[in-house]
Coordinates of C-alpha atoms in Angstrom, one line a residue:
Chain A
S1 CA 122.2 44.3 138.5
Q2 CA 122.1 47.8 137.1
T3 CA 125.1 49.7 135.9
I4 CA 125.6 53.1 134.4
H5 CA 128.4 54.1 132.0
Q6 CA 129.7 57.5 130.9
W7 CA 132.3 58.4 128.4
P8 CA 134.7 59.8 127.8
A9 CA 136.1 60.0 131.3
T10 CA 138.1 63.1 130.6
L11 CA 137.9 65.6 127.7
V12 CA 139.9 68.7 126.8
Q13 CA 138.2 70.8 124.1
P14 CA 138.9 74.3 122.6
V15 CA 136.4 77.1 122.9
G16 CA 133.9 77.0 120.0
S17 CA 134.2 73.2 119.4
P18 CA 131.3 70.8 119.6
L19 CA 130.6 68.4 122.4
S20 CA 129.0 65.0 122.8
L21 CA 128.9 63.2 126.1
E22 CA 127.2 59.8 126.3
C23 CA 125.5 57.9 129.1
T24 CA 124.1 54.4 129.0
V25 CA 122.3 52.4 131.6
E26 CA 122.2 48.6 131.7
G27 CA 119.9 46.2 133.6
T28 CA 116.8 48.3 133.9
S29 CA 114.0 49.5 131.6
N30 CA 112.2 52.9 131.3
P31 CA 114.5 54.7 133.7
N32 CA 114.4 58.4 134.5
L33 CA 117.7 59.9 133.3
Y34 CA 119.5 63.1 134.5
W35 CA 122.4 65.2 133.5
Y36 CA 124.2 67.3 136.2
R37 CA 127.1 69.6 136.2
Q38 CA 129.4 70.2 139.1
A39 CA 131.8 73.2 138.8
A40 CA 135.1 73.0 140.8
G41 CA 134.4 73.1 144.5
R42 CA 130.7 73.6 144.0
G43 CA 127.5 71.7 144.4
L44 CA 125.4 69.9 141.8
Q45 CA 123.4 71.7 139.1
L46 CA 120.6 69.7 137.4
L47 CA 120.8 70.5 133.7
F48 CA 118.3 68.1 132.0
Y49 CA 116.1 65.2 132.9
S50 CA 114.1 62.7 130.9
V51 CA 111.2 60.5 131.8
G52 CA 111.0 58.7 128.4
I53 CA 112.4 58.4 124.9
G54 CA 112.4 61.8 123.2
Q55 CA 111.2 63.6 126.3
I56 CA 113.7 66.1 127.6
S57 CA 113.2 68.8 130.2
S58 CA 115.7 71.6 130.7
E59 CA 116.3 73.0 134.1
V60 CA 118.4 76.0 133.1
P61 CA 118.8 77.9 129.9
Q62 CA 122.3 77.5 128.5
N63 CA 124.6 76.5 125.8
L64 CA 123.9 72.8 126.1
S65 CA 121.2 70.4 124.8
A66 CA 120.3 66.8 125.6
S67 CA 118.7 64.0 123.7
R68 CA 117.4 60.5 124.5
P69 CA 117.4 58.5 121.3
Q70 CA 117.0 55.1 123.0
D71 CA 115.4 54.0 126.3
R72 CA 118.7 53.7 128.2
Q73 CA 120.8 56.2 126.3
F74 CA 121.2 59.9 127.2
I75 CA 123.4 62.3 125.3
L76 CA 124.6 65.8 126.3
S77 CA 125.6 68.0 123.4
S78 CA 126.8 71.5 122.5
K79 CA 127.4 73.1 119.1
K80 CA 130.0 75.6 120.4
L81 CA 131.6 75.2 123.8
L82 CA 132.2 78.2 126.1
L83 CA 134.9 78.4 128.8
S84 CA 132.1 78.4 131.3
D85 CA 131.1 74.9 130.2
S86 CA 134.1 73.4 132.0
G87 CA 133.2 71.2 134.9
F88 CA 132.4 67.6 136.0
Y89 CA 129.4 66.2 134.2
L90 CA 127.4 63.5 135.9
C91 CA 124.7 61.3 134.5
A92 CA 122.2 59.6 136.8
W93 CA 119.2 57.3 136.6
S94 CA 116.3 56.4 138.8
V95 CA 113.4 54.0 138.6
G96 CA 110.8 55.5 136.3
G97 CA 107.8 57.0 138.1
G98 CA 109.2 56.5 141.5
L99 CA 110.3 58.7 144.4
G100 CA 113.4 56.8 145.2
E101 CA 117.1 57.4 145.0
Q102 CA 119.2 58.2 141.9
Y103 CA 122.3 56.2 140.9
F104 CA 125.2 58.1 139.4
G105 CA 127.8 57.4 136.8
P106 CA 131.5 57.9 137.2
G107 CA 131.4 61.3 135.5
T108 CA 133.2 63.1 132.7
R109 CA 135.7 65.8 133.5
L110 CA 135.5 68.5 130.7
T111 CA 138.0 71.2 130.4
V112 CA 137.4 73.9 127.8
T113 CA 140.6 75.8 126.8
Chain B
G2 CA 109.8 75.5 147.0
D3 CA 111.5 72.6 148.6
S4 CA 115.1 73.1 149.7
V5 CA 118.0 71.5 151.6
T6 CA 120.5 73.3 153.8
Q7 CA 123.7 71.7 155.0
M8 CA 126.4 73.0 157.4
E9 CA 129.2 74.7 155.6
G10 CA 132.6 73.0 155.4
P11 CA 135.2 72.0 155.4
V12 CA 134.9 69.9 158.5
T13 CA 138.3 68.7 159.7
L14 CA 138.5 65.9 162.2
S15 CA 141.2 63.6 163.6
E16 CA 140.8 59.9 163.0
E17 CA 138.4 58.2 165.5
A18 CA 136.6 61.4 166.2
F19 CA 132.8 61.7 166.3
L20 CA 131.2 63.2 163.2
T21 CA 128.0 65.2 162.8
I22 CA 127.0 66.9 159.6
N23 CA 123.9 68.9 159.9
C24 CA 121.1 68.9 157.3
T25 CA 117.8 70.6 157.5
Y26 CA 115.1 70.7 154.9
T27 CA 112.0 72.5 153.8
A28 CA 109.3 70.5 152.0
T29 CA 105.6 70.8 151.4
G30 CA 104.9 67.1 151.2
Y31 CA 106.4 63.9 152.7
P32 CA 109.8 63.5 151.0
S33 CA 112.3 60.7 151.2
L34 CA 115.7 61.8 152.5
F35 CA 119.1 60.7 151.3
W36 CA 122.8 61.1 152.1
Y37 CA 125.3 60.7 149.2
V38 CA 129.1 60.6 149.4
Q39 CA 131.5 61.7 146.6
Y40 CA 135.1 60.6 146.8
P41 CA 137.6 62.7 144.8
G42 CA 137.2 62.4 141.1
E43 CA 134.2 60.1 141.3
G44 CA 130.5 60.2 140.9
L45 CA 128.1 60.2 143.9
Q46 CA 127.3 57.1 145.8
L47 CA 124.2 56.6 147.8
L48 CA 125.2 56.3 151.5
L49 CA 121.8 55.9 153.2
K50 CA 118.2 56.8 153.0
A51 CA 115.0 57.2 155.0
T52 CA 111.6 57.3 153.5
K53 CA 109.3 58.3 156.4
A54 CA 109.4 60.1 159.7
D55 CA 111.5 58.5 162.5
D56 CA 113.1 56.1 160.0
K57 CA 116.8 55.6 160.7
G58 CA 119.1 55.0 157.7
S59 CA 122.4 53.4 158.3
N60 CA 125.4 52.1 156.3
K61 CA 129.2 51.7 156.8
G62 CA 128.9 53.0 160.4
F63 CA 127.0 56.2 159.3
E64 CA 123.5 56.9 160.6
A65 CA 120.8 59.5 160.0
T66 CA 117.3 59.8 161.5
Y67 CA 114.4 61.4 159.7
R68 CA 113.1 64.0 162.2
K69 CA 109.9 65.5 160.9
E70 CA 109.4 67.7 164.0
T71 CA 112.7 69.5 163.5
T72 CA 112.8 68.9 159.7
S73 CA 116.3 67.5 160.0
F74 CA 118.4 64.5 158.8
H75 CA 121.8 64.9 160.4
L76 CA 124.5 62.5 159.4
E77 CA 126.6 60.9 162.2
K78 CA 129.4 58.5 162.6
G79 CA 130.9 57.4 165.9
S80 CA 134.5 57.0 164.8
V81 CA 135.7 58.4 161.5
Q82 CA 138.6 57.1 159.4
V83 CA 140.9 58.8 156.9
S84 CA 139.1 56.9 154.2
D85 CA 135.9 58.8 155.1
S86 CA 137.4 61.9 153.7
A87 CA 135.0 63.0 150.9
V88 CA 132.2 65.4 150.1
Y89 CA 128.8 64.6 151.6
F90 CA 125.5 65.7 150.1
C91 CA 122.1 65.7 151.7
A92 CA 119.1 65.4 149.4
L93 CA 115.4 65.1 149.3
S94 CA 113.0 63.7 146.7
D95 CA 110.7 66.0 144.9
G96 CA 107.4 64.2 145.6
S97 CA 105.3 66.5 143.5
S98 CA 105.7 64.6 140.2
N99 CA 106.9 61.4 138.7
T100 CA 110.2 62.9 137.6
G101 CA 112.2 61.5 140.4
K102 CA 114.1 64.7 140.8
L103 CA 116.2 65.2 143.9
I104 CA 117.0 68.5 145.6
F105 CA 120.6 68.6 146.9
G106 CA 122.3 70.6 149.5
Q107 CA 125.5 72.4 148.7
G108 CA 127.7 69.6 150.0
T109 CA 130.0 69.4 153.0
T110 CA 133.6 68.5 152.7
L111 CA 135.0 66.2 155.4
Q112 CA 138.8 65.9 155.9
V113 CA 140.0 63.3 158.4
K114 CA 143.6 63.6 159.5
P115 CA 145.6 60.6 160.8

């Protein structure tokens, strides 16, 4: 069966510090991968998606970047965090090329102080 | 473009009450429709789905029917429990490409009181 991991689970970082969040998927090959952000009490905002290694599409211009160095690894980064980067970050995967559902990881709670 | 609209929350019900959370959509093609549930502090879990008109998705006592004529996918449960308290998201697939992107509604918070 497939599983998706995210770490860390929680993170408190000062403004201006760098960020690296990691997501890995097991039990499937060539998945589509997604990063979402959920601000407190708000809905989901799609940040990035990837349909293959090295292929990254950005949905909104911002202070963040994403990379996919391996087939089942997706990384969210920032060089300098802003207060507005605080939120709950969710990684998800779906079957490559399909129109089906997405499966979500447990999320990372990021607080920028 | 495609979009999903959910009823605003929070929805507050007593245990064993009947639940309806409305969801309507706008889409140019023939999307698949989904309901996700998010418990506090957790990621989203797929609750149910329907892939074509008149399909009924069901899981854990929840049901939703894909109504093409009314462009709706309302979530229902006959008797809610305190453990159903969560945020519920309606979503549709973006069928225009192979990206697998989903378009989500804004979410509806359900609070069930004992």
